[in-house]
Coordinates of C-alpha atoms and ligand atoms in Angstrom, one line a residue:
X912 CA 41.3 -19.1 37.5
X913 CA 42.1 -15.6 35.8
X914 CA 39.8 -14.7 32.8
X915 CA 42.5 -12.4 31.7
X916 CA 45.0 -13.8 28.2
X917 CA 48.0 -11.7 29.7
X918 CA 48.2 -14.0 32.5
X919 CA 48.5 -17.0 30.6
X920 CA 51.1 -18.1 27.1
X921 CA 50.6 -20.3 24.3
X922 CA 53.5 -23.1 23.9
X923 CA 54.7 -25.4 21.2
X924 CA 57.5 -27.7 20.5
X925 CA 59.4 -25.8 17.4
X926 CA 58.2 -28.3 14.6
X927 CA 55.6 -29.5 12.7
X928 CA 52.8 -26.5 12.9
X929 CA 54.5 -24.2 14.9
X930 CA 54.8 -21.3 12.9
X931 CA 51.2 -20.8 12.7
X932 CA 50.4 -22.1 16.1
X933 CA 52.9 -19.1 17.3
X934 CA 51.7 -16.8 14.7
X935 CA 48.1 -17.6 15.5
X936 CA 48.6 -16.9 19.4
X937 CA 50.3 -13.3 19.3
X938 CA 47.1 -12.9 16.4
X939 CA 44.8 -13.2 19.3
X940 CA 47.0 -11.3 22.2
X941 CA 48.3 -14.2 24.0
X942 CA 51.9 -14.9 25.1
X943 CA 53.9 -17.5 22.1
X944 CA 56.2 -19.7 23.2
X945 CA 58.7 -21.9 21.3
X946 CA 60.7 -24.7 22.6
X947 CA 63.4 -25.4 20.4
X948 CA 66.9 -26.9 19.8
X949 CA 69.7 -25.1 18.9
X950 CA 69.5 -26.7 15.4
X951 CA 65.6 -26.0 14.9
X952 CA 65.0 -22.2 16.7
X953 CA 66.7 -21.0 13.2
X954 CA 62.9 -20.5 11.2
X955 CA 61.3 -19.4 14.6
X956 CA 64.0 -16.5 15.0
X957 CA 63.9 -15.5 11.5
X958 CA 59.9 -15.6 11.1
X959 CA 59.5 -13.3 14.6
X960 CA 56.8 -15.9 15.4
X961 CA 57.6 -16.3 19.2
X962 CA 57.5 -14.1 21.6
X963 CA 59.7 -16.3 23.9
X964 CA 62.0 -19.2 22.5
X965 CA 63.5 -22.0 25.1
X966 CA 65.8 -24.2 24.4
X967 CA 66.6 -27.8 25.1
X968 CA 69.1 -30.3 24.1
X969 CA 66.6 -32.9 22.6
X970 CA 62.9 -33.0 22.0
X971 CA 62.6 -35.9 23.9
X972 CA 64.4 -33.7 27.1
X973 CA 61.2 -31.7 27.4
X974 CA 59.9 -32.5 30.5
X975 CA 62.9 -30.9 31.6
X976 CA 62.0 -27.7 31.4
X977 CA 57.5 -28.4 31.9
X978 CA 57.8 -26.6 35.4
X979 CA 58.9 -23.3 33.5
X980 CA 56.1 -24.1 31.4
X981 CA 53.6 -24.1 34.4
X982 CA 55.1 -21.7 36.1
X983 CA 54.0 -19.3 32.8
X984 CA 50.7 -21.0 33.1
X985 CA 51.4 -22.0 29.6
X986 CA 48.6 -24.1 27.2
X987 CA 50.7 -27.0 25.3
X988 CA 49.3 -27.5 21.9
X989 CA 50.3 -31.2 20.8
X990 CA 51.0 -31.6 16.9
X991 CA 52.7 -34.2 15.2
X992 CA 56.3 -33.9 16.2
X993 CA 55.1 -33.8 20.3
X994 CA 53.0 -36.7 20.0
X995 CA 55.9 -38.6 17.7
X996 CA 59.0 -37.0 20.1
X997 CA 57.1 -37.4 23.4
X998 CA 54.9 -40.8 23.0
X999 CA 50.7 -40.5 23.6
X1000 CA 50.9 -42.8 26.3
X1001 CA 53.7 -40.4 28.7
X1002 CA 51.4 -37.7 27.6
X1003 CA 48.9 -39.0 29.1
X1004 CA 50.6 -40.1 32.2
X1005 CA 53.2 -37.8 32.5
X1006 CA 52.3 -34.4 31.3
X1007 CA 51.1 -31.8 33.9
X1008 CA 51.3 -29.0 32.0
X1009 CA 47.8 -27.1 30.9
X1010 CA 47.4 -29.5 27.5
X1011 CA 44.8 -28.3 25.0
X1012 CA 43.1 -31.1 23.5
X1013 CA 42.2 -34.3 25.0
X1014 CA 44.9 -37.1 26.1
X1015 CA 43.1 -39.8 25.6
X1016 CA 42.0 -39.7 22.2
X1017 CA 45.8 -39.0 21.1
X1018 CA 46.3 -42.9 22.4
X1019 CA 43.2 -44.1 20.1
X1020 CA 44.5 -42.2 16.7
X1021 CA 48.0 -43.4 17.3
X1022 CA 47.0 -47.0 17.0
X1023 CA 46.0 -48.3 13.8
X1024 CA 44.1 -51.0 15.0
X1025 CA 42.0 -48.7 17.5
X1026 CA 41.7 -46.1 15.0
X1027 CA 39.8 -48.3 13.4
X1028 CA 37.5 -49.5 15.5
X1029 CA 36.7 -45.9 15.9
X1030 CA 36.4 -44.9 12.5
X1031 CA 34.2 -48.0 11.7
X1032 CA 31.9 -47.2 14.5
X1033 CA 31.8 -44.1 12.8
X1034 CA 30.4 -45.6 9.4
X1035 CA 32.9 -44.5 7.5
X1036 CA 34.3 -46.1 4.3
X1037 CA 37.7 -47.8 5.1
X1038 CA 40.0 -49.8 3.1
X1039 CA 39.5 -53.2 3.3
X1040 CA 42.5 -54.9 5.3
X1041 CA 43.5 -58.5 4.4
X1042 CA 44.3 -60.7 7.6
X1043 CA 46.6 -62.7 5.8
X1044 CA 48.9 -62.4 2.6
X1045 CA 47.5 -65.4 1.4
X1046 CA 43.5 -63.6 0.6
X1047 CA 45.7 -60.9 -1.2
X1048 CA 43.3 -61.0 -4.6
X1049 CA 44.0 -57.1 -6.0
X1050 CA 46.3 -54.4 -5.4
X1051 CA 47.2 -53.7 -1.8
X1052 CA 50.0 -51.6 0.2
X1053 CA 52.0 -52.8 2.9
X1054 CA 52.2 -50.7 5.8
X1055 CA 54.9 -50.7 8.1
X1056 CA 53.9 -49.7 11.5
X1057 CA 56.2 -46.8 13.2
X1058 CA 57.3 -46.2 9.2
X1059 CA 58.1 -42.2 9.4
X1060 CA 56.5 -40.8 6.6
X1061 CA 55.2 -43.3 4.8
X1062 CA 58.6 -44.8 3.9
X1063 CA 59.2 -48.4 3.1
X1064 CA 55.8 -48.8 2.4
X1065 CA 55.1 -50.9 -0.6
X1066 CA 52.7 -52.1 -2.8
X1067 CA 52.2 -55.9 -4.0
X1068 CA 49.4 -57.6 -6.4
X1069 CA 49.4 -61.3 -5.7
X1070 CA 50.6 -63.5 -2.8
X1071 CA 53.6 -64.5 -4.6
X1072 CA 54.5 -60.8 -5.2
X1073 CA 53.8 -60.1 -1.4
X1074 CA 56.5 -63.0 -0.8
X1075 CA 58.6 -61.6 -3.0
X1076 CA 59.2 -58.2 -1.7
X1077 CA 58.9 -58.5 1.6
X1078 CA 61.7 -61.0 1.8
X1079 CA 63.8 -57.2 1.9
X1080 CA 62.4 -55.9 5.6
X1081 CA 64.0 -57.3 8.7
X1082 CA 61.4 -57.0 11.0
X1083 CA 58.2 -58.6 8.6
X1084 CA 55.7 -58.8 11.5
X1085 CA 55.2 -55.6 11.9
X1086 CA 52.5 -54.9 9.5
X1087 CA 49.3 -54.5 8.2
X1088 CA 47.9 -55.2 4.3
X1089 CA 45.5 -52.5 3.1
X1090 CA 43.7 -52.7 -0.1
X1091 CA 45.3 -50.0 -2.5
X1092 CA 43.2 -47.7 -3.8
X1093 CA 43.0 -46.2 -7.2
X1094 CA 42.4 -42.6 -6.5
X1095 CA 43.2 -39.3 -6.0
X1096 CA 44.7 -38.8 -2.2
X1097 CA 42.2 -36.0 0.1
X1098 CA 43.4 -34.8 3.6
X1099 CA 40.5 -32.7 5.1
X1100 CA 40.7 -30.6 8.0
X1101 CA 38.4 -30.0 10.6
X1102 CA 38.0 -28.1 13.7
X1103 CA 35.3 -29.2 16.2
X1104 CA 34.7 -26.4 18.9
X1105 CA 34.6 -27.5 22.6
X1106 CA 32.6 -24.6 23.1
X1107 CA 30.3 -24.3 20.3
X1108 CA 29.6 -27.6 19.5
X1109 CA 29.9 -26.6 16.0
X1110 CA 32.5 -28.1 13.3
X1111 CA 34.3 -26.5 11.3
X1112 CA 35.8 -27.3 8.1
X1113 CA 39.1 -25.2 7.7
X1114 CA 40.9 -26.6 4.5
X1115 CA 42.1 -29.7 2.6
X1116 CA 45.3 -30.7 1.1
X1117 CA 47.2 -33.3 -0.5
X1118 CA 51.5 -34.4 0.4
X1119 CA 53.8 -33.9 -1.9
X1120 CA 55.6 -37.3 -1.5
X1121 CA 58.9 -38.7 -2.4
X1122 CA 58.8 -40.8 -4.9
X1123 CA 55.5 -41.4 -5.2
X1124 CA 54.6 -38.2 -6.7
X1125 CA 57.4 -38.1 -9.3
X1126 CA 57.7 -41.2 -11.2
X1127 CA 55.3 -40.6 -13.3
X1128 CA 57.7 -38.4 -14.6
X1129 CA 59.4 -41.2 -16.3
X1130 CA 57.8 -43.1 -18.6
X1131 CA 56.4 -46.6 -17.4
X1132 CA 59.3 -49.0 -19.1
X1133 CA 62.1 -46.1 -17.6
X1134 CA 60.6 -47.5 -14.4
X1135 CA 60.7 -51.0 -14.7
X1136 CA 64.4 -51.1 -16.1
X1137 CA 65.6 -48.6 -13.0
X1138 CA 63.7 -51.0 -10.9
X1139 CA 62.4 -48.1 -9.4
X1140 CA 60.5 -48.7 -5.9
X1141 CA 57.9 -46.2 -4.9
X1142 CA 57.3 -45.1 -1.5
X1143 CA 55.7 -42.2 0.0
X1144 CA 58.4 -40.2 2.4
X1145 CA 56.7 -36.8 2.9
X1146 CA 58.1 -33.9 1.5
X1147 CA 55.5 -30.9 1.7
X1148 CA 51.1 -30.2 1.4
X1149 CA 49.9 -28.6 -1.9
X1150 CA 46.5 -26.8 -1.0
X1151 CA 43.2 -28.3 -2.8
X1152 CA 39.8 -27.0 -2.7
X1153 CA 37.1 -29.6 -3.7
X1154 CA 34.4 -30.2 -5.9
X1155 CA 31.9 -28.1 -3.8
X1156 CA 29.2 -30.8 -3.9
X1157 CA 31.3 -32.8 -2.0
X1158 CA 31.3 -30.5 1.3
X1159 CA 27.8 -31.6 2.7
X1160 CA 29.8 -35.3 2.5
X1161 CA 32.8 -33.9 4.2
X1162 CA 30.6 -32.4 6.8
X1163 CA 28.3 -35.3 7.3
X1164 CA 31.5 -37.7 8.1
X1165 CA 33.5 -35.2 10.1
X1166 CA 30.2 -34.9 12.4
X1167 CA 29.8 -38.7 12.3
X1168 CA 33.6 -39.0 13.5
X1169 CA 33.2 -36.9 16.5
X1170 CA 29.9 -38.3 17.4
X1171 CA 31.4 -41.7 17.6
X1172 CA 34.5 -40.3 19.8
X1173 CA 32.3 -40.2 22.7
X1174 CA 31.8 -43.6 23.0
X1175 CA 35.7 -44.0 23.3
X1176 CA 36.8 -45.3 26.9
X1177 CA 39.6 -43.0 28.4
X1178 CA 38.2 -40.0 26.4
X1179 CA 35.6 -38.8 28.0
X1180 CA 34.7 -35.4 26.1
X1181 CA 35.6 -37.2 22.6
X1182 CA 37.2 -35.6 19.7
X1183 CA 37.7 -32.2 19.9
X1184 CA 40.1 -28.9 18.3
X1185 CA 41.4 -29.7 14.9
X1186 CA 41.5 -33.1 13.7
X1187 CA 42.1 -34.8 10.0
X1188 CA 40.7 -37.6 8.1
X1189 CA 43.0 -38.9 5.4
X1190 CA 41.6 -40.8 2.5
X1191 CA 41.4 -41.4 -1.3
X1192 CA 38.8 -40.2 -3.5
X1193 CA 38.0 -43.2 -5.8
X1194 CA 36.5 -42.4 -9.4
X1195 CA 33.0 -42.8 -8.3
X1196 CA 33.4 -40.2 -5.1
X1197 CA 33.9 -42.5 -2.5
X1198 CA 35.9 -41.1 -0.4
X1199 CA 37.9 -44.2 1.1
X1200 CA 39.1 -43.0 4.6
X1201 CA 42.8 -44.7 5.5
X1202 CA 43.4 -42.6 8.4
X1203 CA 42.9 -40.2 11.1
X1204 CA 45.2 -37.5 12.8
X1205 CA 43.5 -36.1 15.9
X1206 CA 45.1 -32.6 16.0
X1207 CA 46.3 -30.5 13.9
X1208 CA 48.1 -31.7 11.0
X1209 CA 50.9 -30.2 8.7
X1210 CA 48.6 -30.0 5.6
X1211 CA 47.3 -26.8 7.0
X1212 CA 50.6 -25.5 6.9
X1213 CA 49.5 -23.5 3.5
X1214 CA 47.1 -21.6 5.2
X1215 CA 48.6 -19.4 7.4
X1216 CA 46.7 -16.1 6.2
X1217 CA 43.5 -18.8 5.9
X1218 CA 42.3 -20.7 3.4
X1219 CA 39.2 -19.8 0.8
X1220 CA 36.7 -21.7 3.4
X1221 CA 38.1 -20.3 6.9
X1222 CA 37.5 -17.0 4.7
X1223 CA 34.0 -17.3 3.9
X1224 CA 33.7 -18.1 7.8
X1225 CA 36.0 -15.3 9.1
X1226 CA 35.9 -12.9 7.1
X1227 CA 39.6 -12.0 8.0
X1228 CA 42.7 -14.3 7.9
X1229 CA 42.1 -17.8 10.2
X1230 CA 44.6 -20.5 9.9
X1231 CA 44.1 -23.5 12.0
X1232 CA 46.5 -22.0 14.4
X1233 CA 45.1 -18.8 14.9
X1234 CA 41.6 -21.3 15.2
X1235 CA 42.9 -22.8 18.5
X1236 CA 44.3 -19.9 19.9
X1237 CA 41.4 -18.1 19.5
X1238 CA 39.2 -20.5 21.1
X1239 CA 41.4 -21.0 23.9
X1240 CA 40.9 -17.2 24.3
X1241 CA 37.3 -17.7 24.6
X1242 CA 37.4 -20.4 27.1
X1243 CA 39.5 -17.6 29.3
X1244 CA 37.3 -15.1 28.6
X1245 CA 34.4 -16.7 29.2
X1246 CA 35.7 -18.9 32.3
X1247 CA 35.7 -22.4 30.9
X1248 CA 39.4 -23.0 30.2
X1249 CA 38.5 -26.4 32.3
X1250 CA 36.0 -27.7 28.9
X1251 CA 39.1 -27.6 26.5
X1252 CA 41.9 -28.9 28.4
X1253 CA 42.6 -32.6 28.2
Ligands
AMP989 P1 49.9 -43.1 5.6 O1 51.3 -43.3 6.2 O2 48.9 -44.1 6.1 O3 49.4 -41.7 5.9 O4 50.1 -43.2 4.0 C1 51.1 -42.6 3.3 C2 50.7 -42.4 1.8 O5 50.4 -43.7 1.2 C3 49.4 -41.7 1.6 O6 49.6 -40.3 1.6 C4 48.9 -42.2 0.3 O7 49.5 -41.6 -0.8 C5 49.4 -43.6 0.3 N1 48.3 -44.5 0.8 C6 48.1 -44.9 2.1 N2 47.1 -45.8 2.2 C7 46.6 -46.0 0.9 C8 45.6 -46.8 0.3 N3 44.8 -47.6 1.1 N4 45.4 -46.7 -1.0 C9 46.2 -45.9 -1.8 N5 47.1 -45.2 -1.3 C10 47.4 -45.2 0.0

């Protein structure tokens, strides 16, 4: 295989992360491609971010076009809209093209209840989740699986409340009671080096989130009279930079996470490239862990010229895009593309 970027292109679907995922490829001299629909290539036109933009009808029609892909000798970087459009499990099957990032763990973060098992392996401080309503004894959100962004979640405090509200969902099976907690909400992301070994913490952030972050703008009786019902649909990320005592934390449970990931069956080089773990910070710095995204998430979106950590690193502007597409340029370079495709 060539050790030479020219003879190889960088592709995303146009969503998600893709401006920085383009952005961060032509940064490091290789070949951006965008795979868009005629209603999306608008922002990826305007920004000059690709250096090639194909189109196709649907999202879910891009398999169609994977043999021009190939024939580029293209590197798919998955983010949240491929593994949402396309499905972990026909991206594992299905997916020839060069895919950086590994397949398997992309079927273990997409299941709650396997992410779990992960995560607890891990040693990681989870929510508590209640088997049935009937042990509900505190404040806890129901979780609808599938829900896009967050919505339809809701919260309840008792059994009977539980009964009460989710009398409105017509599908009631399909979900799982997590203990609610009273915090301030942390989204920290990592990048774990194939090649290195070394992890890296890029930047955190929190979501903006619809209506969750706006009632209280109203005061608490406004609420109850509009009978006002919060959920959390995802709007944008507001950038955060934490308490800097908490970093060694951060670092110690990122580690932990990826250590744990090579113990998972049908992943055999574990966790690897930018990944996220989601939580809430509780009052006594716990930081309660709800979730985590195994590539790169849209709460780096703020840091396309870098973030205050990626710049004590770098030294010169590093968003998680540019992060990937520089170290698939190593791999080249250095002849080990094979150790960071999945
Ligand atoms: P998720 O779809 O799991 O990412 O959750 C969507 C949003 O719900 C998060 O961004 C949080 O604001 C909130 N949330 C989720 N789980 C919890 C929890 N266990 N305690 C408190 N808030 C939560």
């Amino acid at each position: 295989m060539s050790n030479d970027i020219n003879d190889f292109a960088i592709a995303t679907l146009g969503s998600h992360t893709a401006l920085q995922i383009l952005k961060g490829a032509k940064e490091e001299g290789i070949k951006a491609i965008a795979i868009c629909t005629k209603e999306t290539r608008k922002p990826y036109d305007s920004f000059g971010v690709a250096d090639e933009i194909i189109e196709i009808d649907s999202f879910e029609n891009f398999f169609e076009i994977e043999k021009i892909l190939m024939e580029k000798n293209a590197i798919v970087i998955p983010h949240g809209s491929f593994v949402s459009y396309l499905g972990p499990q026909k991206i594992k099957d299905n997916l020839k093209a060069m895919h950086y990032g590994s397949k398997g763990i992309l079927i273990w973060e997409s299941d709650r209840s396997m992410e779990r098992v992960w995560l607890q392996d891990a040693g990681l401080n989870l929510p508590r989740i209640y088997q049935t309503p009937e042990e509900i004894d505190g404040p806890v959100i129901i979780k609808f699986h599938g829900a896009k962004g967050g919505f339809g979640y809701f919260i309840a405090n008792s059994t009977q409340e539980f009964y009460e509200r989710i009398k409105k969902f017509k599908d009631p099976d399909d979900y799982v009671i997590q203990e609610y907690i009273v915090g301030v909400p942390m989204y920290v992301h990592y990048f774990q080096s194939a090649l290195t070994g070394e992890l890296e913490i890029m930047s955190f952030d929190k979501r903006y989130e619809s209506n969750a972050d706006s009632i209280g703008r109203i005061a608490a009786k406004d609420q109850l009279d509009a009978g006002i019902q919060t959920s959390y649909t995802i709007t944008g990320n507001i950038p955060i930079v934490v308490r800097e005592s908490m970093l060694p934390m951060f670092f110690k449970i990122g580690e932990d996470v990826v250590a744990a990931s090579k113990k998972l069956e049908g992943a055999p080089k574990g966790l690897y490239g930018p990944f996220c773990l989601e939580g809430i910070i509780d009052p006594n710095l716990n930081f309660r862990v709800f979730e985590i995204s195994a590539r790169i998430v849209a709460g780096t979106n703020p840091y396309t010229n870098g973030s205050p950590y990626t710049w004590l690193k770098y030294n010169e502007p590093m968003s998680t895009g540019r992060r990937v597409a520089r170290e698939i340029k190593t791999a080249i370079q250095s002849g080990r593309l094979q150790d960071i495709l999945g």
